[in-house]
Coordinates of C-alpha atoms (C1' of nucleotides) in Angstrom, one line a residue:
Chain A
X1 CA 0.1 0.2 0.0
X2 CA 3.0 2.4 1.0
X3 CA 5.1 3.2 -2.2
X4 CA 8.4 2.6 -1.6
X5 CA 9.7 5.8 -3.3
X6 CA 7.4 8.3 -1.7
X7 CA 9.1 10.3 1.0
X8 CA 7.0 10.1 4.3
X9 CA 6.1 13.5 4.3
X10 CA 3.8 12.6 1.2
X11 CA 1.7 10.9 3.8
X12 CA 0.8 13.2 6.2
X13 CA -2.1 12.6 8.1
X14 CA -3.2 16.2 8.0
X15 CA -2.6 15.9 4.2
X16 CA -4.5 12.9 3.9
X17 CA -7.3 13.9 5.7
X18 CA -10.7 15.6 3.4
X19 CA -11.9 19.0 4.7
X20 CA -15.1 17.9 6.8
X21 CA -13.1 15.0 8.4
X22 CA -12.1 14.8 11.7
X23 CA -10.4 17.9 13.3
X24 CA -8.8 17.9 16.2
X25 CA -11.8 17.9 19.3
X26 CA -14.7 17.7 17.0
X27 CA -16.4 14.2 17.6
X28 CA -18.8 14.4 14.7
X29 CA -19.4 11.7 12.8
X30 CA -18.3 12.4 9.3
X31 CA -20.1 11.2 6.3
X32 CA -18.0 9.0 3.5
X33 CA -17.4 10.4 0.5
X34 CA -16.7 14.4 -0.2
X35 CA -19.5 15.4 -3.3
X36 CA -17.0 15.8 -6.3
X37 CA -14.8 13.4 -4.7
X38 CA -15.1 10.3 -6.8
X39 CA -15.3 7.3 -4.2
X40 CA -13.4 4.3 -6.1
X41 CA -10.1 6.9 -6.7
X42 CA -7.5 6.1 -4.2
X43 CA -10.4 3.9 -2.3
X44 CA -8.0 2.7 0.5
X45 CA -5.9 5.9 0.9
X46 CA -8.4 8.8 0.4
X47 CA -9.4 8.8 3.6
X48 CA -7.4 7.5 6.0
X49 CA -7.9 7.8 10.6
X50 CA -5.1 8.0 12.8
X51 CA -5.6 6.0 16.5
X52 CA -6.8 9.1 18.0
X53 CA -9.8 9.8 15.1
X54 CA -10.4 5.9 15.3
X55 CA -11.2 6.8 19.3
X56 CA -12.4 10.4 19.4
X57 CA -15.2 8.8 16.6
X58 CA -15.9 6.2 18.7
X59 CA -16.0 7.4 22.4
X60 CA -13.2 5.0 23.3
X61 CA -9.9 5.6 24.1
X62 CA -6.3 5.4 22.3
X63 CA -5.0 2.5 24.5
X64 CA -8.4 0.7 23.7
X65 CA -7.8 0.6 19.6
X66 CA -4.0 -0.3 20.2
X67 CA -5.0 -3.0 22.4
X68 CA -7.4 -4.7 20.0
X69 CA -4.8 -4.1 17.2
X70 CA -2.9 -5.9 19.5
X71 CA -5.3 -9.0 19.9
X72 CA -6.0 -9.1 16.5
X73 CA -9.5 -8.0 16.2
X74 CA -8.3 -4.2 13.9
X75 CA -5.8 -4.1 11.6
X76 CA -4.3 -0.6 10.4
X77 CA -4.1 0.0 6.4
X78 CA -0.1 1.0 6.9
X79 CA 1.5 3.0 8.9
X80 CA 3.0 6.7 7.9
X81 CA 6.4 7.4 8.3
X82 CA 6.4 8.7 11.9
X83 CA 5.0 5.2 12.7
X84 CA 1.6 6.5 13.3
X85 CA -1.2 4.2 12.5
X86 CA -3.7 4.8 9.9
X87 CA -6.7 2.6 9.5
X88 CA -9.5 2.8 6.8
X89 CA -13.2 3.8 7.1
X90 CA -14.1 -0.3 7.2
X91 CA -12.2 -0.7 10.8
X92 CA -13.9 2.3 11.8
X93 CA -17.2 0.6 11.5
X94 CA -15.6 -2.7 12.6
X95 CA -14.4 -1.2 16.1
X96 CA -18.1 0.6 16.5
X97 CA -19.5 -2.8 16.6
X98 CA -17.0 -4.2 18.7
X99 CA -17.5 -1.4 21.5
X100 CA -21.3 -2.0 21.1
X101 CA -20.6 -5.5 21.8
X102 CA -18.4 -5.6 24.4
X103 CA -21.0 -3.1 26.2
X104 CA -23.6 -5.7 25.4
X105 CA -21.4 -8.0 27.8
X106 CA -19.6 -10.1 25.0
X107 CA -16.0 -11.0 25.7
X108 CA -13.3 -10.4 23.2
X109 CA -12.5 -13.6 22.8
X110 CA -16.3 -14.2 21.6
X111 CA -16.2 -11.6 19.5
X112 CA -13.4 -12.2 17.8
X113 CA -14.6 -15.9 17.1
X114 CA -17.7 -13.7 15.4
X115 CA -15.5 -11.8 13.2
X116 CA -13.4 -14.7 12.1
X117 CA -16.1 -16.9 11.7
X118 CA -17.6 -16.6 8.1
X119 CA -13.4 -17.2 6.8
X120 CA -13.0 -20.3 8.9
X121 CA -16.3 -21.6 7.0
X122 CA -15.6 -23.8 4.0
X123 CA -19.1 -23.2 2.8
X124 CA -21.4 -20.4 2.3
X125 CA -24.1 -23.1 4.4
X126 CA -21.3 -23.1 7.0
X127 CA -21.1 -19.7 7.4
X128 CA -24.4 -19.2 7.5
X129 CA -25.6 -21.8 10.0
X130 CA -22.7 -21.0 12.2
X131 CA -23.1 -17.5 12.5
X132 CA -27.0 -17.9 12.8
X133 CA -26.2 -20.2 15.6
X134 CA -24.0 -18.3 17.7
X135 CA -26.2 -14.8 17.1
X136 CA -29.2 -16.6 18.1
X137 CA -27.3 -17.7 21.3
X138 CA -26.3 -14.0 21.7
X139 CA -29.5 -13.0 21.2
X140 CA -31.1 -15.0 23.9
X141 CA -28.7 -13.1 26.5
X142 CA -29.3 -9.8 25.0
X143 CA -33.3 -10.4 25.9
X144 CA -32.2 -11.7 29.4
X145 CA -30.1 -8.7 29.5
X146 CA -32.5 -6.3 28.6
X147 CA -35.3 -7.8 30.5
X148 CA -32.9 -7.5 33.7
X149 CA -32.1 -3.8 33.6
X150 CA -35.5 -3.6 32.7
X151 CA -36.4 -4.6 36.0
X152 CA -33.8 -2.7 37.7
X153 CA -34.8 0.8 36.2
X154 CA -38.3 -0.1 37.5
X155 CA -37.4 -1.0 41.1
X156 CA -34.7 1.6 41.3
X157 CA -37.3 4.7 39.9
X158 CA -40.2 3.0 42.7
X159 CA -37.5 3.3 45.5
X160 CA -36.8 7.1 44.2
X161 CA -40.4 7.4 44.3
X162 CA -41.1 6.0 47.9
X163 CA -38.4 8.1 49.4
X164 CA -39.5 11.5 48.3
X165 CA -41.5 12.2 50.9
X166 CA -38.6 11.5 53.6
X167 CA -37.2 14.8 52.4
X168 CA -39.4 16.1 55.3
X169 CA -38.3 13.9 57.3
X170 CA -38.1 14.6 61.2
X171 CA -38.4 11.3 62.6
X172 CA -36.1 9.9 65.0
X173 CA -36.8 6.3 63.3
X174 CA -34.6 7.7 61.0
X175 CA -31.7 5.9 60.3
X176 CA -32.5 2.9 61.9
X177 CA -36.1 1.6 62.2
X178 CA -37.5 3.6 59.0
X179 CA -38.9 0.0 57.8
X180 CA -41.4 1.2 60.5
X181 CA -42.8 4.3 59.3
X182 CA -45.5 5.2 58.1
X183 CA -44.3 7.5 55.1
X184 CA -43.4 4.5 53.5
X185 CA -47.2 3.0 52.8
X186 CA -46.1 0.4 50.3
X187 CA -47.5 -2.8 51.7
X188 CA -44.6 -4.7 50.1
X189 CA -41.5 -2.7 49.7
X190 CA -39.4 -3.3 46.5
X191 CA -36.0 -5.0 47.3
X192 CA -33.8 -1.8 46.3
X193 CA -36.0 0.0 49.1
X194 CA -35.3 -2.6 51.8
X195 CA -31.6 -3.0 50.9
X196 CA -30.6 0.7 50.5
X197 CA -33.2 2.5 52.8
X198 CA -34.7 -0.1 56.0
X199 CA -32.8 -0.9 59.0
Chain B
X1 CA -24.2 -12.9 68.8
X2 CA -22.2 -16.1 69.8
X3 CA -23.3 -17.2 73.4
X4 CA -19.4 -17.4 74.9
X5 CA -20.2 -20.8 76.8
X6 CA -21.7 -22.5 74.1
X7 CA -19.9 -25.4 72.6
X8 CA -19.4 -25.2 68.7
X9 CA -21.1 -28.0 67.7
X10 CA -24.2 -25.9 69.0
X11 CA -23.9 -24.3 65.9
X12 CA -24.0 -26.4 63.0
X13 CA -25.2 -25.0 59.8
X14 CA -27.8 -28.1 59.5
X15 CA -29.2 -28.1 62.5
X16 CA -29.8 -24.6 62.1
X17 CA -31.5 -24.8 58.5
X18 CA -35.2 -25.6 59.1
X19 CA -36.7 -27.7 56.9
X20 CA -37.3 -26.5 53.0
X21 CA -34.5 -24.2 53.7
X22 CA -31.1 -24.7 51.0
X23 CA -30.7 -28.8 50.8
X24 CA -27.7 -29.4 48.8
X25 CA -27.8 -28.7 45.2
X26 CA -31.2 -27.6 45.5
X27 CA -31.4 -24.6 43.6
X28 CA -34.9 -23.8 44.7
X29 CA -35.8 -20.3 46.6
X30 CA -37.0 -20.9 50.1
X31 CA -40.1 -19.0 51.3
X32 CA -39.5 -17.1 54.3
X33 CA -40.5 -17.8 57.2
X34 CA -42.2 -21.6 57.8
X35 CA -45.4 -22.0 59.1
X36 CA -45.6 -22.9 62.6
X37 CA -42.4 -20.8 62.9
X38 CA -42.4 -17.7 65.3
X39 CA -40.3 -15.4 63.5
X40 CA -39.2 -13.2 65.8
X41 CA -38.2 -16.3 68.0
X42 CA -34.0 -16.0 67.4
X43 CA -34.4 -13.8 64.3
X44 CA -30.9 -13.8 63.7
X45 CA -30.2 -17.4 64.5
X46 CA -33.9 -18.9 63.0
X47 CA -31.8 -19.6 59.4
X48 CA -28.5 -19.0 58.6
X49 CA -27.4 -19.8 54.8
X50 CA -23.8 -20.7 54.6
X51 CA -21.2 -19.7 51.8
X52 CA -22.1 -22.2 49.2
X53 CA -26.2 -21.6 50.2
X54 CA -25.5 -17.7 49.1
X55 CA -23.8 -19.0 46.5
X56 CA -26.4 -21.5 45.1
X57 CA -29.5 -19.7 45.7
X58 CA -27.9 -16.5 43.5
X59 CA -26.6 -18.3 41.0
X60 CA -23.3 -16.6 41.9
X61 CA -19.7 -18.1 43.3
X62 CA -18.2 -18.9 46.6
X63 CA -15.0 -16.9 45.7
X64 CA -18.0 -13.9 45.1
X65 CA -19.4 -14.2 48.1
X66 CA -15.7 -14.4 50.3
X67 CA -14.9 -11.4 47.6
X68 CA -17.8 -9.1 48.2
X69 CA -17.6 -9.7 52.4
X70 CA -13.9 -8.9 52.0
X71 CA -14.3 -5.4 50.4
X72 CA -17.2 -4.3 53.2
X73 CA -20.3 -5.1 51.0
X74 CA -21.3 -8.3 53.0
X75 CA -21.0 -9.7 56.1
X76 CA -21.8 -12.9 57.6
X77 CA -23.7 -12.5 60.9
X78 CA -21.5 -15.3 62.7
X79 CA -18.8 -18.3 61.9
X80 CA -19.4 -21.7 63.4
X81 CA -17.0 -23.8 65.2
X82 CA -15.3 -24.6 62.0
X83 CA -15.0 -21.4 60.7
X84 CA -18.0 -21.3 58.4
X85 CA -19.3 -18.4 57.6
X86 CA -23.1 -17.8 58.4
X87 CA -25.3 -15.1 56.8
X88 CA -28.6 -13.5 57.9
X89 CA -31.6 -13.6 55.0
X90 CA -30.8 -9.8 54.7
X91 CA -27.5 -10.0 53.5
X92 CA -29.1 -13.1 50.6
X93 CA -30.9 -10.0 49.3
X94 CA -28.6 -7.6 49.6
X95 CA -26.2 -9.6 47.9
X96 CA -28.9 -10.5 44.7
X97 CA -28.8 -6.5 44.9
X98 CA -25.4 -6.3 44.3
X99 CA -25.1 -8.7 41.7
X100 CA -27.8 -7.1 40.0
X101 CA -26.5 -4.2 39.6
X102 CA -22.6 -5.5 38.7
X103 CA -25.1 -7.5 35.6
X104 CA -26.3 -3.4 34.9
X105 CA -22.7 -2.2 34.5
X106 CA -22.0 -1.1 37.5
X107 CA -18.8 -1.2 39.9
X108 CA -18.0 -2.4 42.8
X109 CA -17.0 0.7 44.1
X110 CA -20.4 2.3 43.2
X111 CA -22.4 0.0 44.8
X112 CA -20.5 0.6 47.9
X113 CA -21.3 4.2 47.8
X114 CA -25.1 3.0 47.4
X115 CA -25.2 0.5 50.3
X116 CA -23.2 2.6 52.8
X117 CA -24.9 6.6 51.2
X118 CA -28.3 6.4 54.1
X119 CA -25.6 5.9 57.1
X120 CA -23.4 8.3 55.9
X121 CA -26.0 11.6 55.9
X122 CA -27.0 12.8 58.9
X123 CA -30.5 14.0 58.1
X124 CA -33.4 11.9 56.5
X125 CA -33.7 14.8 54.4
X126 CA -29.8 14.5 53.1
X127 CA -30.2 10.7 52.5
X128 CA -33.3 11.0 50.5
X129 CA -32.0 13.6 48.4
X130 CA -28.5 12.0 48.0
X131 CA -29.7 8.7 47.5
X132 CA -32.3 10.5 44.8
X133 CA -29.7 12.2 42.9
X134 CA -27.3 8.9 42.7
X135 CA -30.2 7.0 41.8
X136 CA -31.4 9.0 38.9
X137 CA -28.2 9.4 37.3
X138 CA -27.7 5.2 37.3
X139 CA -31.6 5.4 36.1
X140 CA -30.2 7.5 32.7
X141 CA -27.4 5.0 32.5
X142 CA -29.9 2.0 32.7
X143 CA -31.9 3.3 30.2
X144 CA -28.9 4.3 28.0
X145 CA -27.9 1.1 28.4
X146 CA -31.7 -0.7 27.5
X147 CA -31.3 1.1 24.3
X148 CA -28.3 0.1 23.3
X149 CA -28.6 -3.6 24.0
X150 CA -32.4 -3.1 21.9
X151 CA -30.6 -1.4 19.2
X152 CA -27.9 -4.1 19.3
X153 CA -30.6 -6.6 19.4
X154 CA -32.7 -5.5 16.1
X155 CA -29.8 -5.2 14.6
X156 CA -28.2 -8.9 14.9
X157 CA -32.1 -10.3 14.3
X158 CA -31.8 -8.1 11.0
X159 CA -28.7 -9.8 10.2
X160 CA -29.7 -13.1 11.2
X161 CA -32.3 -13.4 8.7
X162 CA -31.0 -11.4 6.1
X163 CA -27.9 -14.3 5.8
X164 CA -31.2 -16.8 6.1
X165 CA -30.9 -17.4 2.3
X166 CA -27.2 -17.8 1.9
X167 CA -27.8 -21.6 3.3
X168 CA -28.3 -22.3 -0.2
X169 CA -25.8 -20.4 -2.3
X170 CA -23.0 -22.2 -4.3
X171 CA -22.2 -18.6 -5.8
X172 CA -18.0 -18.2 -6.2
X173 CA -18.7 -14.7 -5.1
X174 CA -18.4 -16.5 -1.3
X175 CA -16.4 -15.9 0.8
X176 CA -15.5 -12.5 -0.5
X177 CA -17.6 -10.8 -2.7
X178 CA -20.7 -11.5 -1.0
X179 CA -21.5 -7.7 -0.9
X180 CA -21.9 -7.6 -4.9
X181 CA -24.6 -11.0 -4.3
X182 CA -28.1 -10.3 -5.3
X183 CA -29.1 -12.1 -2.0
X184 CA -28.3 -9.8 0.3
X185 CA -31.3 -7.7 -1.2
X186 CA -31.3 -5.0 1.3
X187 CA -30.5 -1.3 -0.1
X188 CA -28.7 -0.6 2.7
X189 CA -27.1 -3.7 5.0
X190 CA -27.1 -3.3 8.9
X191 CA -24.0 -2.6 10.1
X192 CA -23.5 -6.0 11.9
X193 CA -24.1 -7.5 8.2
X194 CA -21.8 -5.0 6.9
X195 CA -18.5 -6.1 9.4
X196 CA -19.1 -10.1 9.9
X197 CA -19.8 -10.5 6.5
X198 CA -19.4 -8.5 3.6
X199 CA -15.6 -8.6 2.4
Chain C
dT1 C1' -12.5 -44.5 56.4
dT2 C1' -14.4 -41.8 52.8
dG3 C1' -17.1 -37.9 50.4
dC4 C1' -19.0 -33.3 50.7
dT5 C1' -18.8 -28.5 51.8
dC6 C1' -16.3 -25.1 53.6
dC7 C1' -11.5 -22.5 55.0
dT8 C1' -7.2 -19.4 54.0
dC9 C1' -3.6 -18.1 50.9
dA10 C1' -1.7 -17.3 47.0
dC11 C1' -1.1 -16.7 41.4
dG12 C1' -3.7 -15.9 37.0
dT13 C1' -6.7 -13.9 33.9
dC14 C1' -9.2 -10.3 30.9
dA15 C1' -9.6 -5.3 29.3
dC16 C1' -7.8 -2.3 29.9
dG17 C1' -5.8 2.6 32.8
dT18 C1' -2.0 5.1 33.3
dG19 C1' 2.5 7.1 33.5
dA20 C1' 7.2 7.6 31.8
dG21 C1' 10.3 8.9 28.2
dG22 C1' 10.5 9.5 23.2
dT23 C1' 9.5 10.9 17.9
dG24 C1' 7.6 14.1 14.1
dG25 C1' 5.5 17.3 11.5
dC26 C1' 2.6 23.1 12.6
Chain D
dT1 C1' 11.5 26.6 19.7
dT2 C1' 7.1 25.1 21.0
dG3 C1' 2.7 22.6 21.2
dC4 C1' 0.4 18.7 20.1
dT5 C1' -0.3 13.9 18.5
dC6 C1' 1.2 9.6 18.3
dC7 C1' 4.7 5.7 19.6
dT8 C1' 6.3 1.7 23.3
dC9 C1' 7.5 -0.5 27.2
dA10 C1' 5.7 -1.9 31.5
dC11 C1' 3.6 -1.4 35.7
dG12 C1' -1.1 -1.0 38.0
dT13 C1' -6.3 -2.2 38.7
dC14 C1' -11.1 -4.3 39.0
dA15 C1' -13.3 -8.3 39.7
dC16 C1' -13.0 -12.1 39.9
dG17 C1' -11.3 -17.6 38.1
dT18 C1' -8.7 -21.2 39.7
dG19 C1' -6.5 -24.5 41.9
dA20 C1' -3.2 -26.2 46.1
dG21 C1' -3.0 -27.7 50.8
dG22 C1' -6.0 -28.1 54.9
dT23 C1' -10.0 -28.7 58.1
dG24 C1' -14.7 -30.9 59.8
dG25 C1' -18.7 -33.1 60.8
dC26 C1' -22.5 -37.1 57.9

DNA sequence: TTGCTCCTCACGTCACGTGAGGTGGC
DNA sequence: TTGCTCCTCACGTCACGTGAGGTGGC
């Protein structure tokens, strides 16, 4: 990808960056091709992203981008003269998916398996079946997690509303005998209220 | 809590455990008081739970229960003659809440702050306001996470349905030019399909 | 005596965070 | 020359996992 004769300063990250693409400290996600720029002229070299661009555009960190490269999840298209990594756009999208899957609870091992699944299958049939199988198992886990989060959200919300009247409390039952207080009228306190407030 | 004169074998965990409470390998969650057993006679000693009971009843591990005790999140009511921890029922409920909050993404530090918040406040007003503030911030985080998980679930589900037709694929475009395939008819592929399948 | 459950170190792991010291083009 | 961004070690952290070797009542 790097012409051997070209001097390093040809490859300055700023020079490579089309106007409107990531400027320092700007977190706006840039659109794909500039109008008037042929998208298939120099497809891999047209708009490469630095490690910092990758981090800023995804809300992650330099360390995370480098760590994912070290673990084989990301691959820079090339490096410039100063040794700086330069990533193509598809690696940005890959990074965004990895970060979302991480937040959904998948380990990097599971994510790597997903990313490598298709290339590890001899036929489209095998790849389709295996990917479907893995994704459906993950879909179940995600649904369980959504259900837990929704239950917990409702529990904490009802705890907040239950202790609302405690702002005007002058009772000596605070803090040790709040479970005997008439202000907390609910017949059965939600678990979070019992654990965080009753005692 | 431990009468100094009493010999240790008075405190056997089996002897303390009312019938119907956690038997080995049984994951059913027992009901609170046995009918016919006065619930306030020996309240702290009536039904104490071993570390293993705590782990089994919550689906966690011995190590986790011990770690949470070491970190000051749980406290055993006492220990028996053999040094085995014995927890009261409110610690089981506390452990369940801790585990749910962990799965929701809170750190043990944040959870400890929540658990200690009330006792660290001089008045009910202060405690109510601070707990409300902390919980409402967490509610926002949880809602964001729910939204992310739902989006990701839908994205993966549509990816699964998109590659369904690939089971009968014999095209030479597999595996490197699937993005040019007519079978993947959607005008705009979802991100997961682009990252995991197109290439 | 044999299982079973529990105990205490203590080292390992996963996914990064956080400096320390150095480089390279405006 | 001065900032700014990026680089490579390398040690730290968080939340446990995983044996190793030992105890105690059926």
